[in-house]
Each structure stands twice: as structure tokens, then as C-alpha cells.
Short mmCIF file of C-alpha atoms in Angstrom, two decimals:
data_model
loop_
_atom_site.label_atom_id
_atom_site.label_comp_id
_atom_site.label_asym_id
_atom_site.label_seq_id
_atom_site.Cartn_x
_atom_site.Cartn_y
_atom_site.Cartn_z
CA MET A 42 -20.66 31.76 19.53
CA PRO A 43 -21.08 31.92 15.72
CA VAL A 44 -17.29 32.04 15.37
CA ALA A 45 -16.89 28.93 17.54
CA ILE A 46 -19.45 27.02 15.49
CA ALA A 47 -17.78 27.96 12.22
CA ALA A 48 -14.39 26.84 13.55
CA GLU A 49 -15.83 23.50 14.63
CA GLU A 50 -17.41 22.94 11.25
CA LEU A 51 -14.05 23.51 9.57
CA SER A 52 -12.15 21.12 11.86
CA PRO A 53 -10.90 18.09 9.92
CA VAL A 54 -12.46 14.73 10.70
CA VAL A 55 -9.77 12.45 12.14
CA LEU A 56 -9.39 9.16 10.26
CA ALA A 57 -7.06 6.36 11.37
CA ILE A 58 -6.00 3.62 8.97
CA ASP A 59 -4.61 0.28 10.13
CA SER A 60 -2.40 -0.05 7.08
CA VAL A 61 -0.44 -3.07 5.83
CA THR A 62 1.81 -1.09 3.52
CA HIS A 63 4.63 1.41 3.77
CA ILE A 64 2.86 4.75 3.92
CA THR A 65 3.98 7.46 1.53
CA ASP A 66 3.19 11.17 1.58
CA VAL A 67 1.84 10.81 -1.95
CA ALA A 68 -0.71 8.17 -0.93
CA ARG A 69 -1.83 10.20 2.09
CA TYR A 70 -2.15 13.37 0.00
CA ARG A 71 -4.08 11.72 -2.82
CA LEU A 72 -6.48 9.99 -0.44
CA THR A 73 -7.04 13.27 1.39
CA GLN A 74 -7.75 15.03 -1.90
CA GLN A 75 -10.12 12.28 -3.06
CA LEU A 76 -12.13 12.64 0.14
CA ALA A 77 -12.09 16.45 -0.07
CA ARG A 78 -13.65 16.31 -3.54
CA GLN A 79 -16.50 14.36 -2.00
CA GLY A 80 -17.02 16.92 0.77
CA CYS A 81 -14.94 15.26 3.51
CA LEU A 82 -12.27 17.39 5.19
CA ALA A 83 -10.06 14.67 6.69
CA ASP A 84 -6.96 14.44 8.85
CA ILE A 85 -5.57 10.98 8.04
CA GLY A 86 -3.25 9.19 10.42
CA PHE A 87 -1.61 5.77 10.40
CA THR A 88 -0.51 5.35 14.01
CA SER A 89 -2.19 4.50 17.29
CA GLU A 90 -1.43 7.89 18.79
CA PRO A 91 -4.09 8.93 21.35
CA ARG A 92 -6.38 11.19 19.35
CA ALA A 93 -10.15 11.52 19.15
CA VAL A 94 -10.51 9.35 16.06
CA ALA A 95 -13.86 9.60 14.27
CA LEU A 96 -13.45 6.72 11.81
CA MET A 97 -11.02 3.79 11.90
CA PHE A 98 -10.13 1.35 9.12
CA ARG A 99 -9.61 -1.95 10.94
CA PHE A 100 -9.14 -5.62 10.06
CA SER A 101 -11.14 -6.75 13.08
CA ALA A 102 -13.83 -5.11 15.18
CA PRO A 103 -12.64 -3.07 18.16
CA ASN A 104 -13.91 -4.32 21.51
CA GLU A 105 -16.58 -1.65 21.84
CA GLN A 106 -18.06 -2.12 18.36
CA LYS A 107 -18.88 -5.35 16.53
CA VAL A 108 -20.18 -4.12 13.16
CA ALA A 109 -18.41 -1.88 10.66
CA VAL A 110 -20.16 1.21 9.32
CA LEU A 111 -18.57 0.56 5.93
CA SER A 112 -17.34 -2.86 4.83
CA ALA A 113 -14.36 -3.30 2.54
CA ILE A 114 -15.39 -4.94 -0.74
CA ASN A 115 -13.39 -6.61 -3.51
CA ARG A 116 -13.34 -5.89 -7.24
CA ASP A 117 -16.55 -7.92 -7.71
CA GLY A 118 -18.39 -5.78 -5.18
CA ASP A 119 -18.48 -8.65 -2.68
CA LEU A 120 -17.17 -9.16 0.82
CA PRO A 121 -13.68 -10.68 0.64
CA SER A 122 -12.78 -14.35 0.92
CA ALA A 123 -9.31 -15.81 1.36
CA VAL A 124 -8.27 -18.39 -1.25
CA TRP A 125 -5.47 -20.78 -2.07
CA VAL A 126 -4.53 -20.64 -5.76
CA THR A 127 -2.58 -23.23 -7.75
CA ARG A 128 -1.61 -23.75 -11.37
CA ARG A 129 -4.20 -25.79 -13.26
CA THR A 130 -1.46 -28.10 -14.53
CA ALA A 131 -0.52 -28.98 -10.94
CA GLY A 132 -3.72 -31.02 -10.63
CA VAL A 133 -4.25 -30.08 -6.96
CA ARG A 134 -7.77 -31.12 -5.97
CA SER A 135 -7.77 -29.94 -2.35
CA ILE A 136 -5.52 -28.16 0.12
CA SER A 137 -4.76 -31.50 1.76
CA GLU A 138 -2.45 -32.07 -1.23
CA LEU A 139 -0.34 -29.03 -0.31
CA ASN A 140 1.53 -30.91 2.40
CA ASP A 141 5.33 -30.48 2.20
CA ARG A 142 4.95 -27.90 -0.59
CA ASP A 143 6.40 -24.41 -0.91
CA LEU A 144 3.67 -21.82 -0.38
CA ALA A 145 3.43 -18.06 -0.94
CA THR A 146 1.65 -15.80 1.56
CA VAL A 147 1.45 -12.03 2.02
CA ALA A 148 3.16 -10.29 4.93
CA GLY A 149 1.12 -8.00 7.14
CA LYS A 150 -1.91 -7.86 9.43
CA ASP A 151 -4.58 -8.53 6.80
CA PRO A 152 -6.17 -11.84 7.95
CA LEU A 153 -6.74 -12.90 4.33
CA ALA A 154 -3.01 -12.64 3.65
CA SER A 155 -1.94 -15.65 5.69
CA ALA A 156 -3.83 -16.19 8.95
CA LEU A 157 -7.05 -17.60 7.48
CA PRO A 158 -5.43 -19.66 4.68
CA ILE A 159 -2.86 -21.17 7.04
CA ALA A 160 -5.59 -21.94 9.57
CA ALA A 161 -7.40 -23.82 6.79
CA LEU A 162 -4.25 -25.87 6.16
CA GLU A 163 -3.92 -26.66 9.84
CA ALA A 164 -7.57 -27.74 9.97
CA SER A 165 -6.62 -30.27 7.29
CA GLY A 166 -3.69 -31.51 9.36
CA ILE A 167 -1.04 -29.56 7.43
CA HIS A 168 1.50 -27.56 9.40
CA PRO A 169 3.95 -25.92 6.97
CA ALA A 170 7.53 -25.63 8.14
CA ALA A 171 9.01 -22.14 8.26
CA GLY A 172 11.20 -22.88 5.25
CA ARG A 173 8.15 -23.75 3.17
CA ILE A 174 6.48 -20.34 3.56
CA TYR A 175 7.51 -17.45 1.31
CA GLU A 176 6.20 -14.08 2.50
CA SER A 177 5.62 -11.58 -0.30
CA GLY A 178 4.88 -7.88 -0.08
CA ASP A 179 1.48 -7.97 -1.78
CA TYR A 180 -1.02 -10.23 -3.52
CA SER A 181 0.47 -9.66 -6.98
CA SER A 182 3.88 -10.77 -5.76
CA ALA A 183 2.43 -13.90 -4.13
CA LEU A 184 0.80 -14.89 -7.42
CA ALA A 185 4.03 -14.07 -9.29
CA LEU A 186 5.91 -16.56 -7.10
CA LEU A 187 3.36 -19.17 -8.12
CA LEU A 188 3.48 -18.30 -11.82
CA HIS A 189 7.25 -18.49 -11.90
CA ASN A 190 7.24 -21.95 -10.30
CA ASN A 191 8.85 -20.75 -7.09
CA THR A 192 5.93 -22.06 -5.05
CA HIS A 193 3.25 -24.72 -5.41
CA ALA A 194 0.35 -22.53 -4.20
CA ALA A 195 -0.26 -18.89 -3.33
CA VAL A 196 -2.60 -16.99 -1.06
CA SER A 197 -4.95 -14.48 -2.66
CA GLU A 198 -8.44 -12.98 -2.31
CA ALA A 199 -11.32 -14.37 -4.36
CA GLY A 200 -12.14 -11.21 -6.32
CA PHE A 201 -8.51 -10.22 -6.81
CA ALA A 202 -7.48 -13.68 -8.01
CA GLY A 203 -10.49 -14.01 -10.30
CA GLN A 204 -9.14 -11.56 -12.85
CA PHE A 205 -6.08 -13.77 -13.46
CA LEU A 206 -7.50 -17.29 -13.42
CA ALA A 207 -8.36 -17.78 -17.10
CA SER A 208 -5.48 -15.80 -18.59
CA ARG A 209 -2.81 -17.38 -16.38
CA ASP A 210 -4.30 -20.89 -16.26
CA LEU A 211 -4.79 -20.78 -12.50
CA VAL A 212 -7.45 -22.41 -10.32
CA ILE A 213 -8.78 -21.72 -6.83
CA THR A 214 -8.14 -24.82 -4.73
CA TRP A 215 -9.79 -23.58 -1.51
CA THR A 216 -12.12 -20.68 -0.70
CA GLY A 217 -12.77 -19.54 2.84
CA PRO A 218 -15.93 -17.92 4.21
CA THR A 219 -16.57 -14.23 3.56
CA VAL A 220 -14.95 -11.85 6.04
CA LYS A 221 -17.25 -9.19 7.45
CA THR A 222 -14.93 -7.50 9.94
CA ILE A 223 -12.66 -5.54 7.57
CA GLY A 224 -13.83 -1.96 7.14
CA TRP A 225 -14.48 1.40 8.80
CA TYR A 226 -15.62 1.66 12.42
CA ARG A 227 -16.76 4.70 14.37
CA GLY A 228 -14.39 5.86 17.09
CA ASP A 229 -14.73 7.95 20.24
CA GLY A 230 -14.29 11.16 18.25
CA TRP A 231 -17.24 10.47 15.96
CA SER A 232 -19.79 13.25 15.42
CA GLU A 233 -22.38 14.00 12.78
CA GLN A 234 -19.68 15.87 10.89
CA ALA A 235 -18.13 12.46 10.13
CA LEU A 236 -21.23 11.45 8.16
CA ALA A 237 -19.85 13.40 5.19
CA CYS A 238 -16.69 11.30 5.34
CA GLU A 239 -18.66 8.07 5.56
CA GLU A 240 -20.56 9.13 2.46
CA ALA A 241 -17.32 10.11 0.71
CA LEU A 242 -15.68 6.77 1.54
CA SER A 243 -18.66 4.89 0.11
CA HIS A 244 -18.00 6.54 -3.27
CA LEU A 245 -14.26 5.85 -3.44
CA SER A 246 -12.98 3.23 -5.86
CA ARG A 247 -9.51 1.86 -6.54
CA THR A 248 -10.29 2.25 -10.25
CA ASP A 249 -10.47 6.03 -9.78
CA ASP A 250 -7.11 6.42 -8.05
CA LYS A 251 -4.84 3.43 -7.38
CA GLN A 252 -2.28 5.61 -5.60
CA ALA A 253 -4.85 6.79 -3.08
CA PHE A 254 -5.67 3.15 -2.33
CA ALA A 255 -2.03 2.21 -1.74
CA VAL A 256 -2.67 2.47 2.02
CA PHE A 257 -5.16 -0.43 1.87
CA PRO A 258 -4.59 -4.11 1.03
CA GLU A 259 -4.30 -4.70 -2.70
CA TRP A 260 -7.62 -6.52 -2.91
CA VAL A 261 -9.66 -3.62 -1.46
CA HIS A 262 -11.62 -2.04 -4.30
CA GLY A 263 -14.00 0.19 -2.31
CA PHE A 264 -16.31 0.43 0.69
CA ALA A 265 -20.02 -0.32 1.01
CA ARG A 266 -22.30 0.89 3.78
CA THR A 267 -23.57 -1.90 6.02
CA ASP A 268 -27.09 -2.35 7.32
CA SER A 269 -25.94 -1.46 10.83
CA GLN A 270 -26.41 2.29 10.37
#
């Protein structure tokens, strides 16, 4: 019996990440090492293979759970908000003026990347044609398309865009509501052993290791425990 208990205690906690990026062995290794330094022995996966997952990074709540244990936060320490960004010199006063304009979005499943901003356009009666949408690989690239005059507006996240507004003469034309669904949820394989990983995740910061955070959207700066637990 003591041997069985010791083996269970040493079993890695299974983490599943719904990633928007191309996963590299370096990113997986560095994230695993970051968690290990905080006392979390983790087995990190990026597929939907049927395993007893303890913690899942998701963009929306799974059917069986509505509130995340840890919410993803931006560089300002806030919940994220999707934004449309334009050049100040463009004089755009609202997204209703983006009709028939070239726009930059971010490819992937992150709802802030295109789904929410495009829904805001449609709510204003704007339905961009396929040829008007330029999909970039990340938020930096979307803003670069805007800065180089390739597009009239670009999608970003409020905290991520904020660091560039003054220096690049950009303005936020539209800001959506905060998104509370992006973060870590407990899965069927959760046990009290996973509490150490929850604690470890709450101490991670993109500032500490950008490569470890390469598996998350570019705007994700860290994770904050919610009031649900």
C-alpha cells in the first residue's frame, strides 16, 4: 500500500491546452519546466485524445462546467477585451466607418482574434467580403499590417494593443465586453494533486518566459484564480 500511494503521488498531472499556435517541443519543455519549479509535475498535451485530463485550457466553457478555475488575464492584469484598432490619422470615429475597408484579423480559435470583432461589425450592418479580410498569424502581425498601410483597421486585445497606442499613433475604435470564459477548467481526471498545478499556473507570467507562453494566444500574460473555487 505505501508503494502504491507513493507511485500515485509521483504521477504527472495531465494538462490539455487548446492552443492556437504551432506547438514546438521547446515550448512544451519550457512550460513543463516552469510548472515543475513551482511544484507541479505536469504531462502537457495539445490534442483531444481520450485521457483523464485534470486541467484544460479552453476558450469557452465545456458543457459540464461554466466557470474557469483560473481566468486568462492580459498584460494589465485584466480580463481580455477584443478591440478594433486604427491609425489616429485615419480619423475613424466608429466601426460603422469600416465598411468596404481592408481589415486584419488573427487566424485561430481565440474568439478575440476575429469572431467577436467581426460580430461587432455585423451588428453595425457591416459584412466584410472575403477579399477584405487579411488573416495574420498573431496579434503583432495584425497590427503590423495596419502600421504598414496594408489594412485600414486591425483586431487586437485591449491590454496587448495598449502598449503600442501612443508610440505608434494608434487609437482603439471599438472595445468589446470583457471575456470571462478563457482560462483553465477542471476535467474528469482532476484530483487534489492538481491543486499544486493550479497554484503553479497562477504564478506564471509571460514576462518570465515568453517561449513557455508560445502555446497561448499572444495577449495572454498570466492566469488569475477566480472566485469560483
